[in-house]
Every structure is written in structure tokens, then in C-alpha cells.
PDB file of C-alpha atoms and ligand atoms in Angstrom:
ATOM      1  CA  MET A   1      16.285-151.674   6.649  1.00  0.00           C
ATOM      2  CA  ASN A   2      14.866-155.054   6.503  1.00  0.00           C
ATOM      3  CA  LEU A   3      15.707-157.775   9.147  1.00  0.00           C
ATOM      4  CA  TYR A   4      16.484-160.293   6.505  1.00  0.00           C
ATOM      5  CA  ARG A   5      17.756-160.560   3.274  1.00  0.00           C
ATOM      6  CA  ILE A   6      17.549-162.467   0.030  1.00  0.00           C
ATOM      7  CA  LYS A   7      20.391-165.030  -0.323  1.00  0.00           C
ATOM      8  CA  LYS A   8      21.727-168.709  -2.161  1.00  0.00           C
ATOM      9  CA  SER A   9      20.283-170.818   0.976  1.00  0.00           C
ATOM     10  CA  ASN A  10      22.468-173.437   2.523  1.00  0.00           C
ATOM     11  CA  ILE A  11      19.715-175.490   3.508  1.00  0.00           C
ATOM     12  CA  ASP A  12      17.790-175.928   0.531  1.00  0.00           C
ATOM     13  CA  ARG A  13      20.587-175.682  -2.354  1.00  0.00           C
ATOM     14  CA  ASN A  14      18.973-175.235  -5.561  1.00  0.00           C
ATOM     15  CA  GLY A  15      17.016-172.193  -4.072  1.00  0.00           C
ATOM     16  CA  LYS A  16      17.006-169.288  -1.828  1.00  0.00           C
ATOM     17  CA  GLY A  17      16.417-168.539   1.589  1.00  0.00           C
ATOM     18  CA  LEU A  18      16.150-165.440   4.000  1.00  0.00           C
ATOM     19  CA  TYR A  19      19.700-164.326   6.092  1.00  0.00           C
ATOM     20  CA  ALA A  20      19.416-162.320   8.834  1.00  0.00           C
ATOM     21  CA  THR A  21      20.981-158.812   8.194  1.00  0.00           C
ATOM     22  CA  LYS A  22      21.389-157.832  11.990  1.00  0.00           C
ATOM     23  CA  ASP A  23      20.805-159.685  15.440  1.00  0.00           C
ATOM     24  CA  ILE A  24      17.746-160.182  15.930  1.00  0.00           C
ATOM     25  CA  LYS A  25      15.766-160.725  19.478  1.00  0.00           C
ATOM     26  CA  GLU A  26      13.482-163.112  20.214  1.00  0.00           C
ATOM     27  CA  GLY A  27       9.685-162.240  19.391  1.00  0.00           C
ATOM     28  CA  THR A  28       9.969-159.482  17.270  1.00  0.00           C
ATOM     29  CA  LYS A  29       8.222-159.768  13.748  1.00  0.00           C
ATOM     30  CA  ILE A  30      10.650-160.091  11.070  1.00  0.00           C
ATOM     31  CA  ILE A  31       8.009-160.223   7.801  1.00  0.00           C
ATOM     32  CA  ASP A  32       4.654-160.503   6.665  1.00  0.00           C
ATOM     33  CA  TYR A  33       3.278-164.400   5.185  1.00  0.00           C
ATOM     34  CA  VAL A  34       1.025-162.876   2.285  1.00  0.00           C
ATOM     35  CA  GLY A  35      -0.909-164.400  -0.328  1.00  0.00           C
ATOM     36  CA  LYS A  36      -4.612-164.966  -1.961  1.00  0.00           C
ATOM     37  CA  ILE A  37      -6.955-165.410   0.608  1.00  0.00           C
ATOM     38  CA  ILE A  38      -9.122-168.414  -0.964  1.00  0.00           C
ATOM     39  CA  THR A  39     -12.029-170.539   0.188  1.00  0.00           C
ATOM     40  CA  LYS A  40     -11.348-174.209   1.725  1.00  0.00           C
ATOM     41  CA  LYS A  41     -13.865-174.797  -1.461  1.00  0.00           C
ATOM     42  CA  LYS A  42     -11.480-173.472  -3.471  1.00  0.00           C
ATOM     43  CA  SER A  43      -8.450-174.957  -2.582  1.00  0.00           C
ATOM     44  CA  ASP A  44     -10.237-178.274  -2.219  1.00  0.00           C
ATOM     45  CA  LYS A  45     -10.977-178.048  -5.735  1.00  0.00           C
ATOM     46  CA  SER A  46      -7.406-177.175  -6.781  1.00  0.00           C
ATOM     47  CA  GLU A  47      -5.315-179.082  -8.503  1.00  0.00           C
ATOM     48  CA  LYS A  48      -2.547-177.229  -7.745  1.00  0.00           C
ATOM     49  CA  PHE A  49      -2.330-178.316  -3.776  1.00  0.00           C
ATOM     50  CA  ASP A  50      -2.276-181.622  -5.144  1.00  0.00           C
ATOM     51  CA  ASN A  51       1.017-182.384  -6.230  1.00  0.00           C
ATOM     52  CA  SER A  52       4.379-183.052  -4.473  1.00  0.00           C
ATOM     53  CA  LYS A  53       5.755-179.115  -4.248  1.00  0.00           C
ATOM     54  CA  PRO A  54       6.710-177.787  -1.670  1.00  0.00           C
ATOM     55  CA  ILE A  55       3.438-176.244  -0.111  1.00  0.00           C
ATOM     56  CA  TYR A  56       2.926-173.086   0.921  1.00  0.00           C
ATOM     57  CA  LEU A  57      -1.188-173.287   1.655  1.00  0.00           C
ATOM     58  CA  PHE A  58      -2.128-172.330   5.225  1.00  0.00           C
ATOM     59  CA  ASP A  59      -4.894-173.052   6.987  1.00  0.00           C
ATOM     60  CA  LEU A  60      -6.526-169.734   8.169  1.00  0.00           C
ATOM     61  CA  ASN A  61     -10.026-170.706  10.078  1.00  0.00           C
ATOM     62  CA  ASN A  62     -12.643-172.848   8.874  1.00  0.00           C
ATOM     63  CA  LYS A  63     -13.368-171.251   6.081  1.00  0.00           C
ATOM     64  CA  TYR A  64     -10.301-169.862   4.259  1.00  0.00           C
ATOM     65  CA  ASP A  65      -7.120-170.641   3.197  1.00  0.00           C
ATOM     66  CA  LEU A  66      -3.919-168.724   2.458  1.00  0.00           C
ATOM     67  CA  ASP A  67      -2.093-169.261  -0.260  1.00  0.00           C
ATOM     68  CA  GLY A  68       1.368-168.154  -0.235  1.00  0.00           C
ATOM     69  CA  ASP A  69       2.744-169.445  -3.395  1.00  0.00           C
ATOM     70  CA  VAL A  70       2.454-166.062  -5.135  1.00  0.00           C
ATOM     71  CA  SER A  71       5.987-163.477  -6.001  1.00  0.00           C
ATOM     72  CA  TRP A  72       5.514-160.571  -3.519  1.00  0.00           C
ATOM     73  CA  ASN A  73       4.994-163.152  -0.275  1.00  0.00           C
ATOM     74  CA  THR A  74       9.103-162.811   0.212  1.00  0.00           C
ATOM     75  CA  ALA A  75       8.357-165.115   3.396  1.00  0.00           C
ATOM     76  CA  ARG A  76       7.706-168.455   1.024  1.00  0.00           C
ATOM     77  CA  LEU A  77      11.529-168.195   0.280  1.00  0.00           C
ATOM     78  CA  ILE A  78      12.230-169.178   4.231  1.00  0.00           C
ATOM     79  CA  ASN A  79      13.463-172.170   4.753  1.00  0.00           C
ATOM     80  CA  HIS A  80      12.273-175.478   6.896  1.00  0.00           C
ATOM     81  CA  SER A  81      14.386-176.613   9.332  1.00  0.00           C
ATOM     82  CA  CYS A  82      14.052-179.093  12.303  1.00  0.00           C
ATOM     83  CA  LEU A  83      16.238-176.334  14.259  1.00  0.00           C
ATOM     84  CA  ASN A  84      13.910-173.475  13.373  1.00  0.00           C
ATOM     85  CA  ASN A  85      14.507-170.235  14.896  1.00  0.00           C
ATOM     86  CA  CYS A  86      11.203-168.362  13.561  1.00  0.00           C
ATOM     87  CA  GLU A  87       7.529-169.394  13.708  1.00  0.00           C
ATOM     88  CA  TYR A  88       4.004-168.703  12.029  1.00  0.00           C
ATOM     89  CA  GLU A  89       2.041-166.818  14.432  1.00  0.00           C
ATOM     90  CA  GLY A  90      -1.844-165.693  12.782  1.00  0.00           C
ATOM     91  CA  LYS A  91      -4.407-163.693  13.691  1.00  0.00           C
ATOM     92  CA  GLY A  92      -7.468-163.185  12.151  1.00  0.00           C
ATOM     93  CA  LEU A  93      -6.629-163.968   8.485  1.00  0.00           C
ATOM     94  CA  LYS A  94      -3.325-162.342   8.580  1.00  0.00           C
ATOM     95  CA  LEU A  95      -0.167-164.401   9.328  1.00  0.00           C
ATOM     96  CA  TRP A  96       3.702-163.808   9.818  1.00  0.00           C
ATOM     97  CA  VAL A  97       7.223-164.591  10.887  1.00  0.00           C
ATOM     98  CA  VAL A  98       8.152-164.270  14.560  1.00  0.00           C
ATOM     99  CA  ALA A  99      11.656-164.757  15.711  1.00  0.00           C
ATOM    100  CA  ILE A 100      11.346-167.541  18.603  1.00  0.00           C
ATOM    101  CA  LYS A 101      15.114-167.067  19.752  1.00  0.00           C
ATOM    102  CA  ASN A 102      17.889-164.936  19.847  1.00  0.00           C
ATOM    103  CA  ILE A 103      19.383-164.652  16.098  1.00  0.00           C
ATOM    104  CA  LYS A 104      22.205-163.490  14.983  1.00  0.00           C
ATOM    105  CA  LYS A 105      23.300-161.792  11.920  1.00  0.00           C
ATOM    106  CA  GLY A 106      23.953-163.519   8.801  1.00  0.00           C
ATOM    107  CA  GLU A 107      22.534-166.714   9.949  1.00  0.00           C
ATOM    108  CA  GLU A 108      19.414-168.131   8.018  1.00  0.00           C
ATOM    109  CA  LEU A 109      16.140-167.664   8.418  1.00  0.00           C
ATOM    110  CA  THR A 110      14.104-170.991   9.492  1.00  0.00           C
ATOM    111  CA  CYS A 111      10.752-172.005   9.976  1.00  0.00           C
ATOM    112  CA  ASP A 112       9.283-175.282  11.109  1.00  0.00           C
ATOM    113  CA  TYR A 113       6.872-176.514   8.299  1.00  0.00           C
ATOM    114  CA  GLY A 114       4.919-178.824  10.101  1.00  0.00           C
ATOM    115  CA  PHE A 115       3.651-181.328   7.170  1.00  0.00           C
ATOM    116  CA  SER A 116       1.790-183.908   9.441  1.00  0.00           C
ATOM    117  CA  TYR A 117       3.340-187.525   8.941  1.00  0.00           C
ATOM    118  CA  ASP A 118       1.667-189.966   6.665  1.00  0.00           C
ATOM    119  CA  THR A 119       3.437-192.365   4.570  1.00  0.00           C
ATOM    120  CA  ASP A 120       3.852-189.619   2.329  1.00  0.00           C
ATOM    121  CA  TYR A 121       6.693-188.270   4.075  1.00  0.00           C
ATOM    122  CA  LYS A 122       9.038-189.026   1.851  1.00  0.00           C
ATOM    123  CA  GLN A 123       7.673-186.574  -0.529  1.00  0.00           C
ATOM    124  CA  PHE A 124       9.676-184.302   1.726  1.00  0.00           C
ATOM    125  CA  PRO A 125      13.508-184.735   2.576  1.00  0.00           C
ATOM    126  CA  CYS A 126      14.861-182.504   4.811  1.00  0.00           C
ATOM    127  CA  SER A 127      18.793-180.790   4.383  1.00  0.00           C
ATOM    128  CA  CYS A 128      18.683-178.383   6.941  1.00  0.00           C
ATOM    129  CA  GLY A 129      21.938-179.961   8.676  1.00  0.00           C
ATOM    130  CA  SER A 130      20.600-179.885  12.431  1.00  0.00           C
ATOM    131  CA  LYS A 131      21.806-182.087  15.117  1.00  0.00           C
ATOM    132  CA  ASN A 132      18.193-183.271  15.392  1.00  0.00           C
ATOM    133  CA  CYS A 133      17.318-183.381  12.317  1.00  0.00           C
ATOM    134  CA  ALA A 134      14.622-185.960  10.911  1.00  0.00           C
ATOM    135  CA  GLY A 135      15.702-186.341   7.390  1.00  0.00           C
ATOM    136  CA  PHE A 136      12.449-185.165   6.233  1.00  0.00           C
ATOM    137  CA  ILE A 137      10.208-182.680   6.810  1.00  0.00           C
ATOM    138  CA  VAL A 138       7.475-183.632   9.190  1.00  0.00           C
ATOM    139  CA  ARG A 139       6.230-182.953  12.255  1.00  0.00           C
ATOM    140  CA  ALA A 140       3.300-183.975  14.636  1.00  0.00           C
ATOM    141  CA  GLY A 141       0.684-181.786  15.609  1.00  0.00           C
ATOM    142  CA  SER A 142       1.014-179.152  12.605  1.00  0.00           C
ATOM    143  CA  ARG A 143      -1.305-176.306  13.474  1.00  0.00           C
ATOM    144  CA  TRP A 144      -0.451-174.364   9.734  1.00  0.00           C
ATOM    145  CA  ARG A 145       0.611-176.108   6.625  1.00  0.00           C
ATOM    146  CA  ILE A 146      -1.888-178.220   4.774  1.00  0.00           C
ATOM    147  CA  ASN A 147      -0.433-180.806   2.028  1.00  0.00           C
ATOM    148  CA  LYS A 148      -4.030-181.034   0.647  1.00  0.00           C
ATOM    149  CA  LYS A 149      -2.486-184.659  -0.362  1.00  0.00           C
ATOM    150  CA  PHE A 150      -1.898-185.781   2.850  1.00  0.00           C
ATOM    151  CA  LYS A 151      -5.407-185.308   3.848  1.00  0.00           C
ATOM    152  CA  LYS A 152      -7.435-187.055   1.079  1.00  0.00           C
ATOM    153  CA  ASN A 153      -5.268-189.762   2.084  1.00  0.00           C
ATOM    154  CA  GLN A 154      -5.714-189.672   5.408  1.00  0.00           C
ATOM    155  CA  ARG A 155      -9.155-189.861   4.433  1.00  0.00           C
ATOM    156  CA  ILE A 156      -9.184-192.448   2.675  1.00  0.00           C
ATOM    157  CA  SER A 157      -7.393-194.682   5.173  1.00  0.00           C
ATOM    158  CA  ARG A 158     -10.232-193.753   7.771  1.00  0.00           C
TER     159      ARG A 158
HETATM  160 ZN1   ZN B   1      15.687-180.851   9.241  1.00  0.00          ZN
END
């Protein structure tokens, strides 16, 4: 049995989320984050990663990105929360989602999308409802997700 099921989200009111189907212990691997592995050359050129849609692009290494915006990637449905209970982990070209605290059955699974702070951060408002909610999906020290638009702006401002 999967540790999660797809349900209408409490965080993203227009969308879906993943919910724990049973109590999950901290450290448990919950789901693989899959997608298309593309070269950075390709993601740099593609218009797809340069718009205001939620970004599903991960930085795997110096050469490759992973585009998780594909229908078979159920993990893309995990929403951002400022008080997340899951985290992305990766090794080589593989990514997965792991519980970073004990999660109760019925709780929505959430990750920190880790967009870096930028003047354009307002394109991603956050409505996770946690006490420490920043109001926007931003996080200093982002490691994984990349927003090409942010990157470009940063390049220009340097
Ligand atoms: Zn929030």
C-alpha cells in the first residue's frame, strides 16, 4: 500500500495534494520524484522554464536538470509549506521525498520548495497557513529547485 493518496489540497485550494494514508515515521522514504532528465543547455534555452507557472525543475548536477512536470510524477502534487514535514533528497540522478518528522495519518505531505529570495518572489504566494508562514514561497539557501527567471534576473543584476 502506498503511504500517500491524492486528495483535494487544503493548501492549494484549486489543486491536489498528497495525504498520508497511515502514520509515517521520520526518515521514511515516501515517494520517488521522477521526470525527464534534461541537459542544462536545454533547460536554459527552453521557454517552458521561463514563465510564472510553478516550477518543477531540479538542479541535479553541473550538467543535468530534472523536469518533474510530467503526468507520471505523482510527487509533483506535493505542495509547499513554510512548516514542511517532508524534504527532497537525492543521489546521482535520482530524487525522492523523505519524511523529516513523524507524520500522522491524514496529514498533507509538504515540502519546502526552496525558491531563493528575489524581487520577483511575489509571483509565488503561499497559503500554507502555518504559524511561521512567510506569505510567499521563498527560502534562503535553496538547493534544489531552480527558477530560470530568477536566475536570469540575478545574472542581470550582477
Ligand atoms: Zn507558507
